[in-house]
Amino acid sequence: MPLDMESVKELKQLLGLARKAPLNFGLALGKKPENTALVIHRKKDGELLYKQARKADGVEVAKSCYGTLMVDGSLLTFTCEIDPPAGMKKKCRAFFSDNKISMKVAILGPDGSEFESDKKETEQPEADVDPVPDGDPVKDKWDAFAEKVRDKLETALKAGKGDTQKMRAVWAFATEKAEAGNYDSAKQAIAALLKLIAEAGTKRKTQAQEQSGTVVSDTQTSKDLLQELKDKLDQIKAALALMPDRVGEGKQLIADITQGAKDNDLDFARVAMTKIDMLIRDAVPLGKARKEFKMAEGRISSRAAAMSDLPPEFSDLLADYRKIAATALDAADAKDWLAAQKALPGWVRAL
């Protein structure tokens, strides 16, 4: 039977989290679609969730699997760690439909190859999938660009080279920013992703690795993530000093990285680390503006005093100067460095 209202609400919340980072799942298909058991958790191991799902009433134990899942737009992708059961796409779609959740489904096997997918279907998402109005040229351009990047990402993931977990995390972050309409941040994340993919493509096995048939993984450990956070603390503090309205966000990201590393939930921690990197980048133009303003600030007051001795015919110039200086200083007092820098036109700085 379909889930109750509370269970549907919980499922939607979990699918929302899956837009940001992969979540573990265990699945057992029901003899009827509505009896399908899908167990999702951010921290618990997929095998444990798999065993839990197989114990549910009305399921076919032989038709079960586990792995990770992610949501991109209205597409839910299951990446299975064991062979997915036949009919999984059809029954999963029916399961979501029975519970009033509009969701396309893609299923990847253990080797990353596509098993079953709805990606190329043209159906429109329903209201709970947050559709974007037709005719948005910026979104259309982004979608075309993102599709090309997605192809490169899938190729890299199938090859299994490089830090695939970090690739997934960065892709999830870029997708989240694009869905929020923040395409500049999304593009910066994509640039970082393409760099990871390029590095994975140039990676070569050593002679010893060729002989043994193994490749040393460059995936970060919890200890590595905590050390990376420690190395960036001064940059984070400097960035937050320039953006006081984002202090709460920064503290939460630090807490997420620390907790993710502690729980060995590396995907969750990497998403937070990627957001930290973006926060630091967002502060760069502010730091530059602050530096330039500080260089000009000392001259503003002294030039205003000197201009007081100008002949009366320059009174309008003096009034404009004082007005501009007041606007710039007020913006600086509010730590709005971009506004402070912008308030000083070239003729004022040249005085």
mmCIF file of C-alpha atoms in Angstrom:
data_model
loop_
_atom_site.group_PDB
_atom_site.id
_atom_site.type_symbol
_atom_site.label_atom_id
_atom_site.label_comp_id
_atom_site.label_asym_id
_atom_site.label_seq_id
_atom_site.Cartn_x
_atom_site.Cartn_y
_atom_site.Cartn_z
ATOM 1 C CA MET A 1 0.000 0.000 0.000
ATOM 2 C CA PRO A 2 1.163 3.621 -0.528
ATOM 3 C CA LEU A 3 3.144 5.294 2.252
ATOM 4 C CA ASP A 4 1.354 7.341 4.890
ATOM 5 C CA MET A 5 1.618 11.141 4.790
ATOM 6 C CA GLU A 6 4.426 11.309 7.340
ATOM 7 C CA SER A 7 6.515 8.729 5.446
ATOM 8 C CA VAL A 8 5.972 10.567 2.150
ATOM 9 C CA LYS A 9 7.101 13.819 3.792
ATOM 10 C CA GLU A 10 10.225 12.103 5.128
ATOM 11 C CA LEU A 11 10.958 10.577 1.707
ATOM 12 C CA LYS A 12 10.691 13.985 0.020
ATOM 13 C CA GLN A 13 13.069 15.469 2.590
ATOM 14 C CA LEU A 14 15.610 12.719 1.916
ATOM 15 C CA LEU A 15 15.315 13.238 -1.831
ATOM 16 C CA GLY A 16 15.938 16.932 -1.189
ATOM 17 C CA LEU A 17 19.168 16.051 0.642
ATOM 18 C CA ALA A 18 20.127 13.811 -2.275
ATOM 19 C CA ARG A 19 20.277 16.939 -4.457
ATOM 20 C CA LYS A 20 23.314 18.048 -2.457
ATOM 21 C CA ALA A 21 25.223 14.791 -1.950
ATOM 22 C CA PRO A 22 24.823 11.046 -2.600
ATOM 23 C CA LEU A 23 22.807 9.114 -0.013
ATOM 24 C CA ASN A 24 22.988 5.389 0.702
ATOM 25 C CA PHE A 25 19.970 3.244 -0.101
ATOM 26 C CA GLY A 26 18.684 -0.283 0.231
ATOM 27 C CA LEU A 27 15.861 -1.430 -2.050
ATOM 28 C CA ALA A 28 13.588 -4.442 -2.326
ATOM 29 C CA LEU A 29 10.952 -4.450 -5.068
ATOM 30 C CA GLY A 30 7.423 -5.259 -4.002
ATOM 31 C CA LYS A 31 5.312 -7.977 -5.552
ATOM 32 C CA LYS A 32 3.107 -4.966 -6.221
ATOM 33 C CA PRO A 33 4.795 -1.596 -6.879
ATOM 34 C CA GLU A 34 3.207 -0.018 -3.815
ATOM 35 C CA ASN A 35 4.868 -2.678 -1.610
ATOM 36 C CA THR A 36 8.368 -1.692 -2.753
ATOM 37 C CA ALA A 37 10.656 -0.958 0.192
ATOM 38 C CA LEU A 38 13.124 1.909 -0.307
ATOM 39 C CA VAL A 39 15.277 2.698 2.713
ATOM 40 C CA ILE A 40 17.511 5.803 2.486
ATOM 41 C CA HIS A 41 20.029 7.114 4.990
ATOM 42 C CA ARG A 42 22.872 9.618 4.955
ATOM 43 C CA LYS A 43 25.172 7.697 7.304
ATOM 44 C CA LYS A 44 24.149 4.035 7.541
ATOM 45 C CA ASP A 45 25.947 1.573 5.283
ATOM 46 C CA GLY A 46 24.075 0.518 2.144
ATOM 47 C CA GLU A 47 24.324 -3.177 3.033
ATOM 48 C CA LEU A 48 22.529 -2.569 6.328
ATOM 49 C CA LEU A 49 19.775 -0.674 4.517
ATOM 50 C CA TYR A 50 19.612 -3.523 1.982
ATOM 51 C CA LYS A 51 19.016 -6.059 4.748
ATOM 52 C CA GLN A 52 16.390 -3.803 6.304
ATOM 53 C CA ALA A 53 14.517 -3.412 3.007
ATOM 54 C CA ARG A 54 14.486 -7.183 2.399
ATOM 55 C CA LYS A 55 12.673 -7.701 5.713
ATOM 56 C CA ALA A 56 9.708 -5.524 4.698
ATOM 57 C CA ASP A 57 6.316 -7.125 4.092
ATOM 58 C CA GLY A 58 5.223 -7.789 0.526
ATOM 59 C CA VAL A 59 8.681 -7.581 -1.106
ATOM 60 C CA GLU A 60 10.424 -10.027 -3.407
ATOM 61 C CA VAL A 61 13.666 -10.725 -1.561
ATOM 62 C CA ALA A 62 15.428 -11.904 -4.716
ATOM 63 C CA LYS A 63 14.714 -8.553 -6.402
ATOM 64 C CA SER A 64 16.769 -6.248 -4.224
ATOM 65 C CA CYS A 65 19.942 -4.174 -4.331
ATOM 66 C CA TYR A 66 21.808 -1.374 -2.589
ATOM 67 C CA GLY A 67 24.143 1.521 -3.400
ATOM 68 C CA THR A 68 23.896 5.316 -3.542
ATOM 69 C CA LEU A 69 21.363 7.676 -5.085
ATOM 70 C CA MET A 70 21.393 11.293 -6.191
ATOM 71 C CA VAL A 71 18.778 13.718 -7.503
ATOM 72 C CA ASP A 72 19.540 16.094 -10.371
ATOM 73 C CA GLY A 73 16.535 18.227 -11.278
ATOM 74 C CA SER A 74 13.677 15.737 -11.625
ATOM 75 C CA LEU A 75 15.999 12.782 -12.323
ATOM 76 C CA LEU A 76 16.745 10.285 -9.550
ATOM 77 C CA THR A 77 19.834 8.185 -10.308
ATOM 78 C CA PHE A 78 20.408 4.893 -8.478
ATOM 79 C CA THR A 79 24.049 3.730 -8.605
ATOM 80 C CA CYS A 80 23.902 0.082 -7.571
ATOM 81 C CA GLU A 81 26.802 -1.727 -5.917
ATOM 82 C CA ILE A 82 25.360 -5.101 -6.959
ATOM 83 C CA ASP A 83 23.427 -6.017 -10.085
ATOM 84 C CA PRO A 84 20.056 -4.207 -10.047
ATOM 85 C CA PRO A 85 16.955 -6.391 -10.403
ATOM 86 C CA ALA A 86 15.025 -6.515 -13.658
ATOM 87 C CA GLY A 87 12.021 -4.196 -13.719
ATOM 88 C CA MET A 88 13.529 -1.864 -11.138
ATOM 89 C CA LYS A 89 12.852 1.302 -13.151
ATOM 90 C CA LYS A 90 9.223 0.455 -13.848
ATOM 91 C CA LYS A 91 8.402 -0.460 -10.258
ATOM 92 C CA CYS A 92 10.300 2.493 -8.800
ATOM 93 C CA ARG A 93 8.422 4.905 -11.025
ATOM 94 C CA ALA A 94 5.129 3.282 -10.062
ATOM 95 C CA PHE A 95 6.146 3.462 -6.389
ATOM 96 C CA PHE A 96 6.834 7.194 -6.641
ATOM 97 C CA SER A 97 3.664 7.764 -8.652
ATOM 98 C CA ASP A 98 1.552 5.967 -6.033
ATOM 99 C CA ASN A 99 2.977 8.352 -3.437
ATOM 100 C CA LYS A 100 2.353 11.496 -5.543
ATOM 101 C CA ILE A 101 6.058 12.139 -6.213
ATOM 102 C CA SER A 102 6.929 12.981 -9.810
ATOM 103 C CA MET A 103 10.376 11.583 -10.485
ATOM 104 C CA LYS A 104 12.253 10.240 -13.489
ATOM 105 C CA VAL A 105 14.566 7.320 -12.798
ATOM 106 C CA ALA A 106 17.998 6.240 -14.052
ATOM 107 C CA ILE A 107 19.704 3.070 -12.885
ATOM 108 C CA LEU A 108 23.459 2.457 -13.112
ATOM 109 C CA GLY A 109 25.084 -0.917 -12.576
ATOM 110 C CA PRO A 110 28.192 -1.581 -10.440
ATOM 111 C CA ASP A 111 30.466 -0.730 -13.395
ATOM 112 C CA GLY A 112 28.732 2.614 -13.925
ATOM 113 C CA SER A 113 27.000 1.494 -17.114
ATOM 114 C CA GLU A 114 23.414 2.550 -17.617
ATOM 115 C CA PHE A 115 20.975 -0.236 -16.801
ATOM 116 C CA GLU A 116 17.645 1.512 -17.187
ATOM 117 C CA SER A 117 16.958 5.234 -17.544
ATOM 118 C CA ASP A 118 14.243 7.840 -18.036
ATOM 119 C CA LYS A 119 16.737 10.606 -18.843
ATOM 120 C CA LYS A 120 15.682 10.974 -22.461
ATOM 121 C CA GLU A 121 11.974 10.956 -21.807
ATOM 122 C CA THR A 122 10.217 14.254 -22.443
ATOM 123 C CA GLU A 123 7.594 14.209 -19.727
ATOM 124 C CA GLN A 124 7.306 17.419 -17.711
ATOM 125 C CA PRO A 125 7.922 17.352 -13.943
ATOM 126 C CA GLU A 126 4.977 17.996 -11.672
ATOM 127 C CA ALA A 127 4.725 20.824 -9.185
ATOM 128 C CA ASP A 128 6.783 19.183 -6.429
ATOM 129 C CA VAL A 129 9.821 18.986 -8.726
ATOM 130 C CA ASP A 130 10.204 22.779 -8.916
ATOM 131 C CA PRO A 131 9.852 23.196 -12.703
ATOM 132 C CA VAL A 132 11.531 26.170 -14.389
ATOM 133 C CA PRO A 133 9.429 28.239 -16.809
ATOM 134 C CA ASP A 134 9.977 27.632 -20.516
ATOM 135 C CA GLY A 135 11.824 30.188 -22.578
ATOM 136 C CA ASP A 136 14.592 31.055 -20.093
ATOM 137 C CA PRO A 137 17.620 31.607 -22.371
ATOM 138 C CA VAL A 138 20.134 31.610 -19.490
ATOM 139 C CA LYS A 139 18.844 28.287 -18.183
ATOM 140 C CA ASP A 140 18.712 26.821 -21.698
ATOM 141 C CA LYS A 141 22.330 27.785 -22.262
ATOM 142 C CA TRP A 142 23.304 26.326 -18.885
ATOM 143 C CA ASP A 143 21.429 23.075 -19.553
ATOM 144 C CA ALA A 144 23.244 22.598 -22.874
ATOM 145 C CA PHE A 145 26.594 23.258 -21.191
ATOM 146 C CA ALA A 146 25.793 21.045 -18.193
ATOM 147 C CA GLU A 147 24.778 18.151 -20.454
ATOM 148 C CA LYS A 148 28.231 18.158 -22.065
ATOM 149 C CA VAL A 149 29.889 18.250 -18.637
ATOM 150 C CA ARG A 150 27.620 15.430 -17.440
ATOM 151 C CA ASP A 151 28.836 13.245 -20.326
ATOM 152 C CA LYS A 152 32.448 13.886 -19.362
ATOM 153 C CA LEU A 153 31.655 13.204 -15.717
ATOM 154 C CA GLU A 154 29.923 9.896 -16.485
ATOM 155 C CA THR A 155 32.897 8.822 -18.602
ATOM 156 C CA ALA A 156 35.282 9.639 -15.762
ATOM 157 C CA LEU A 157 33.125 7.832 -13.196
ATOM 158 C CA LYS A 158 32.912 4.734 -15.374
ATOM 159 C CA ALA A 159 36.712 4.743 -15.759
ATOM 160 C CA GLY A 160 37.000 4.882 -11.981
ATOM 161 C CA LYS A 161 40.064 7.142 -12.070
ATOM 162 C CA GLY A 162 40.737 10.142 -9.889
ATOM 163 C CA ASP A 163 38.750 11.253 -6.869
ATOM 164 C CA THR A 164 35.328 10.137 -8.070
ATOM 165 C CA GLN A 165 33.646 10.928 -4.762
ATOM 166 C CA LYS A 166 34.847 14.511 -4.905
ATOM 167 C CA MET A 167 33.703 14.734 -8.537
ATOM 168 C CA ARG A 168 30.192 13.692 -7.484
ATOM 169 C CA ALA A 169 30.202 16.177 -4.617
ATOM 170 C CA VAL A 170 31.321 19.102 -6.809
ATOM 171 C CA TRP A 171 28.749 18.182 -9.475
ATOM 172 C CA ALA A 172 26.008 18.096 -6.829
ATOM 173 C CA PHE A 173 27.074 21.531 -5.583
ATOM 174 C CA ALA A 174 27.126 22.982 -9.108
ATOM 175 C CA THR A 175 23.665 21.570 -9.788
ATOM 176 C CA GLU A 176 22.319 23.020 -6.542
ATOM 177 C CA LYS A 177 23.657 26.494 -7.405
ATOM 178 C CA ALA A 178 22.263 26.345 -10.940
ATOM 179 C CA GLU A 179 18.821 25.320 -9.671
ATOM 180 C CA ALA A 180 18.918 28.365 -7.368
ATOM 181 C CA GLY A 181 19.743 30.558 -10.369
ATOM 182 C CA ASN A 182 23.298 31.266 -9.158
ATOM 183 C CA TYR A 183 24.987 30.397 -12.443
ATOM 184 C CA ASP A 184 28.237 32.230 -11.647
ATOM 185 C CA SER A 185 28.904 29.993 -8.637
ATOM 186 C CA ALA A 186 27.766 26.960 -10.634
ATOM 187 C CA LYS A 187 30.266 27.772 -13.394
ATOM 188 C CA GLN A 188 33.079 28.137 -10.859
ATOM 189 C CA ALA A 189 32.227 24.731 -9.436
ATOM 190 C CA ILE A 190 32.132 23.234 -12.943
ATOM 191 C CA ALA A 191 35.598 24.678 -13.615
ATOM 192 C CA ALA A 192 36.844 22.857 -10.507
ATOM 193 C CA LEU A 193 35.081 19.681 -11.657
ATOM 194 C CA LEU A 194 36.627 19.815 -15.127
ATOM 195 C CA LYS A 195 40.032 20.201 -13.506
ATOM 196 C CA LEU A 196 39.411 17.055 -11.442
ATOM 197 C CA ILE A 197 38.326 15.189 -14.566
ATOM 198 C CA ALA A 198 41.393 16.391 -16.492
ATOM 199 C CA GLU A 199 43.685 15.320 -13.665
ATOM 200 C CA ALA A 200 42.047 11.892 -13.640
ATOM 201 C CA GLY A 201 42.560 11.610 -17.404
ATOM 202 C CA THR A 202 46.293 12.266 -17.139
ATOM 203 C CA LYS A 203 46.787 9.864 -14.264
ATOM 204 C CA ARG A 204 49.054 6.957 -15.145
ATOM 205 C CA LYS A 205 49.861 3.736 -13.410
ATOM 206 C CA THR A 206 53.418 3.134 -12.252
ATOM 207 C CA GLN A 207 55.237 0.045 -13.450
ATOM 208 C CA ALA A 208 54.682 -1.643 -10.101
ATOM 209 C CA GLN A 209 50.970 -0.843 -10.234
ATOM 210 C CA GLU A 210 50.752 -2.245 -13.775
ATOM 211 C CA GLN A 211 52.327 -5.491 -12.604
ATOM 212 C CA SER A 212 50.057 -5.806 -9.591
ATOM 213 C CA GLY A 213 46.979 -4.590 -11.469
ATOM 214 C CA THR A 214 46.166 -2.006 -8.797
ATOM 215 C CA VAL A 215 45.923 1.767 -8.811
ATOM 216 C CA VAL A 216 46.662 3.844 -5.749
ATOM 217 C CA SER A 217 43.538 5.845 -4.883
ATOM 218 C CA ASP A 218 43.930 9.600 -4.397
ATOM 219 C CA THR A 219 40.650 9.800 -2.485
ATOM 220 C CA GLN A 220 40.890 11.927 0.642
ATOM 221 C CA THR A 221 40.471 10.424 4.081
ATOM 222 C CA SER A 222 38.693 12.017 7.033
ATOM 223 C CA LYS A 223 42.087 13.019 8.396
ATOM 224 C CA ASP A 224 42.991 14.680 5.082
ATOM 225 C CA LEU A 225 39.738 16.663 5.087
ATOM 226 C CA LEU A 226 40.274 17.899 8.636
ATOM 227 C CA GLN A 227 43.836 18.933 7.768
ATOM 228 C CA GLU A 228 42.572 20.751 4.653
ATOM 229 C CA LEU A 229 40.038 22.572 6.834
ATOM 230 C CA LYS A 230 42.763 23.507 9.319
ATOM 231 C CA ASP A 231 44.955 24.844 6.495
ATOM 232 C CA LYS A 232 42.098 27.033 5.250
ATOM 233 C CA LEU A 233 40.998 28.466 8.615
ATOM 234 C CA ASP A 234 42.911 31.747 8.183
ATOM 235 C CA GLN A 235 41.370 32.215 4.722
ATOM 236 C CA ILE A 236 37.922 31.425 6.103
ATOM 237 C CA LYS A 237 38.312 33.925 8.943
ATOM 238 C CA ALA A 238 39.497 36.602 6.520
ATOM 239 C CA ALA A 239 36.578 35.888 4.173
ATOM 240 C CA LEU A 240 33.996 36.055 6.967
ATOM 241 C CA ALA A 241 35.501 39.311 8.247
ATOM 242 C CA LEU A 242 34.718 40.745 4.808
ATOM 243 C CA MET A 243 31.250 39.147 4.710
ATOM 244 C CA PRO A 244 29.797 39.393 8.255
ATOM 245 C CA ASP A 245 26.345 38.464 6.947
ATOM 246 C CA ARG A 246 27.701 34.997 6.071
ATOM 247 C CA VAL A 247 29.347 34.181 9.411
ATOM 248 C CA GLY A 248 26.513 31.812 10.330
ATOM 249 C CA GLU A 249 26.865 30.018 7.000
ATOM 250 C CA GLY A 250 30.620 29.666 7.455
ATOM 251 C CA LYS A 251 30.305 28.252 10.972
ATOM 252 C CA GLN A 252 27.702 25.732 9.801
ATOM 253 C CA LEU A 253 29.948 24.579 6.938
ATOM 254 C CA ILE A 254 32.871 24.103 9.316
ATOM 255 C CA ALA A 255 30.596 22.075 11.603
ATOM 256 C CA ASP A 256 29.379 19.982 8.639
ATOM 257 C CA ILE A 257 32.935 19.176 7.539
ATOM 258 C CA THR A 258 33.948 18.266 11.077
ATOM 259 C CA GLN A 259 30.874 16.088 11.637
ATOM 260 C CA GLY A 260 31.155 14.451 8.209
ATOM 261 C CA ALA A 261 34.803 13.582 8.844
ATOM 262 C CA LYS A 262 33.953 12.258 12.289
ATOM 263 C CA ASP A 263 31.175 10.053 10.876
ATOM 264 C CA ASN A 264 33.353 9.089 7.882
ATOM 265 C CA ASP A 265 30.605 10.566 5.669
ATOM 266 C CA LEU A 266 33.121 11.931 3.182
ATOM 267 C CA ASP A 267 30.647 12.917 0.458
ATOM 268 C CA PHE A 268 28.749 15.099 2.932
ATOM 269 C CA ALA A 269 32.010 16.659 4.170
ATOM 270 C CA ARG A 270 33.274 17.288 0.623
ATOM 271 C CA VAL A 271 30.105 19.128 -0.376
ATOM 272 C CA ALA A 272 30.623 21.419 2.627
ATOM 273 C CA MET A 273 34.321 21.835 1.728
ATOM 274 C CA THR A 274 33.360 22.827 -1.822
ATOM 275 C CA LYS A 275 30.990 25.444 -0.400
ATOM 276 C CA ILE A 276 33.809 26.716 1.837
ATOM 277 C CA ASP A 277 36.004 27.124 -1.252
ATOM 278 C CA MET A 278 33.231 29.076 -2.962
ATOM 279 C CA LEU A 279 32.809 31.278 0.122
ATOM 280 C CA ILE A 280 36.537 32.072 0.078
ATOM 281 C CA ARG A 281 36.360 32.904 -3.650
ATOM 282 C CA ASP A 282 33.344 35.159 -3.075
ATOM 283 C CA ALA A 283 35.459 37.202 -0.659
ATOM 284 C CA VAL A 284 38.310 37.815 -3.123
ATOM 285 C CA PRO A 285 36.753 40.840 -4.907
ATOM 286 C CA LEU A 286 35.726 42.256 -1.525
ATOM 287 C CA GLY A 287 39.292 41.987 -0.273
ATOM 288 C CA LYS A 288 40.571 43.749 -3.355
ATOM 289 C CA ALA A 289 37.955 46.510 -3.007
ATOM 290 C CA ARG A 290 38.786 46.962 0.684
ATOM 291 C CA LYS A 291 42.501 47.259 -0.079
ATOM 292 C CA GLU A 292 41.921 49.846 -2.803
ATOM 293 C CA PHE A 293 39.550 51.855 -0.598
ATOM 294 C CA LYS A 294 41.963 51.823 2.340
ATOM 295 C CA MET A 295 44.677 53.188 0.045
ATOM 296 C CA ALA A 296 42.394 56.090 -0.865
ATOM 297 C CA GLU A 297 40.787 56.614 2.551
ATOM 298 C CA GLY A 298 43.701 58.487 4.089
ATOM 299 C CA ARG A 299 43.647 61.068 1.321
ATOM 300 C CA ILE A 300 39.896 61.708 1.394
ATOM 301 C CA SER A 301 39.768 63.732 4.621
ATOM 302 C CA SER A 302 43.005 65.602 3.958
ATOM 303 C CA ARG A 303 41.894 66.569 0.430
ATOM 304 C CA ALA A 304 38.504 67.753 1.748
ATOM 305 C CA ALA A 305 40.258 70.062 4.210
ATOM 306 C CA ALA A 306 42.556 71.393 1.498
ATOM 307 C CA MET A 307 39.660 71.992 -0.877
ATOM 308 C CA SER A 308 37.984 74.235 1.706
ATOM 309 C CA ASP A 309 40.423 76.968 0.687
ATOM 310 C CA LEU A 310 39.360 76.870 -2.974
ATOM 311 C CA PRO A 311 37.826 80.024 -4.512
ATOM 312 C CA PRO A 312 33.993 80.339 -4.384
ATOM 313 C CA GLU A 313 33.615 79.317 -8.013
ATOM 314 C CA PHE A 314 34.707 75.801 -6.980
ATOM 315 C CA SER A 315 31.987 75.478 -4.325
ATOM 316 C CA ASP A 316 29.984 72.975 -6.432
ATOM 317 C CA LEU A 317 33.083 70.805 -6.848
ATOM 318 C CA LEU A 318 33.707 70.891 -3.094
ATOM 319 C CA ALA A 319 30.074 69.956 -2.369
ATOM 320 C CA ASP A 320 30.258 67.018 -4.789
ATOM 321 C CA TYR A 321 33.520 65.855 -3.256
ATOM 322 C CA ARG A 322 32.158 65.951 0.290
ATOM 323 C CA LYS A 323 28.982 64.131 -0.756
ATOM 324 C CA ILE A 324 30.955 61.404 -2.519
ATOM 325 C CA ALA A 325 33.373 61.084 0.386
ATOM 326 C CA ALA A 326 30.491 60.766 2.881
ATOM 327 C CA THR A 327 28.806 58.075 0.775
ATOM 328 C CA ALA A 328 32.048 56.099 0.498
ATOM 329 C CA LEU A 329 32.849 56.372 4.208
ATOM 330 C CA ASP A 330 29.315 55.320 5.179
ATOM 331 C CA ALA A 331 29.626 52.238 2.955
ATOM 332 C CA ALA A 332 33.010 51.453 4.511
ATOM 333 C CA ASP A 333 31.555 51.760 8.018
ATOM 334 C CA ALA A 334 28.968 49.176 6.966
ATOM 335 C CA LYS A 335 31.817 46.996 5.579
ATOM 336 C CA ASP A 336 30.255 47.170 2.131
ATOM 337 C CA TRP A 337 33.621 47.427 0.437
ATOM 338 C CA LEU A 338 32.388 47.071 -3.121
ATOM 339 C CA ALA A 339 29.990 49.981 -2.604
ATOM 340 C CA ALA A 340 32.735 52.014 -0.906
ATOM 341 C CA GLN A 341 35.116 51.443 -3.810
ATOM 342 C CA LYS A 342 32.424 52.125 -6.395
ATOM 343 C CA ALA A 343 31.491 55.399 -4.672
ATOM 344 C CA LEU A 344 34.904 56.854 -5.451
ATOM 345 C CA PRO A 345 35.072 57.898 -9.112
ATOM 346 C CA GLY A 346 38.401 58.273 -10.853
ATOM 347 C CA TRP A 347 38.612 62.068 -10.428
ATOM 348 C CA VAL A 348 38.221 61.766 -6.656
ATOM 349 C CA ARG A 349 40.963 59.130 -6.366
ATOM 350 C CA ALA A 350 43.241 61.227 -8.548
ATOM 351 C CA LEU A 351 43.094 64.250 -6.224
#
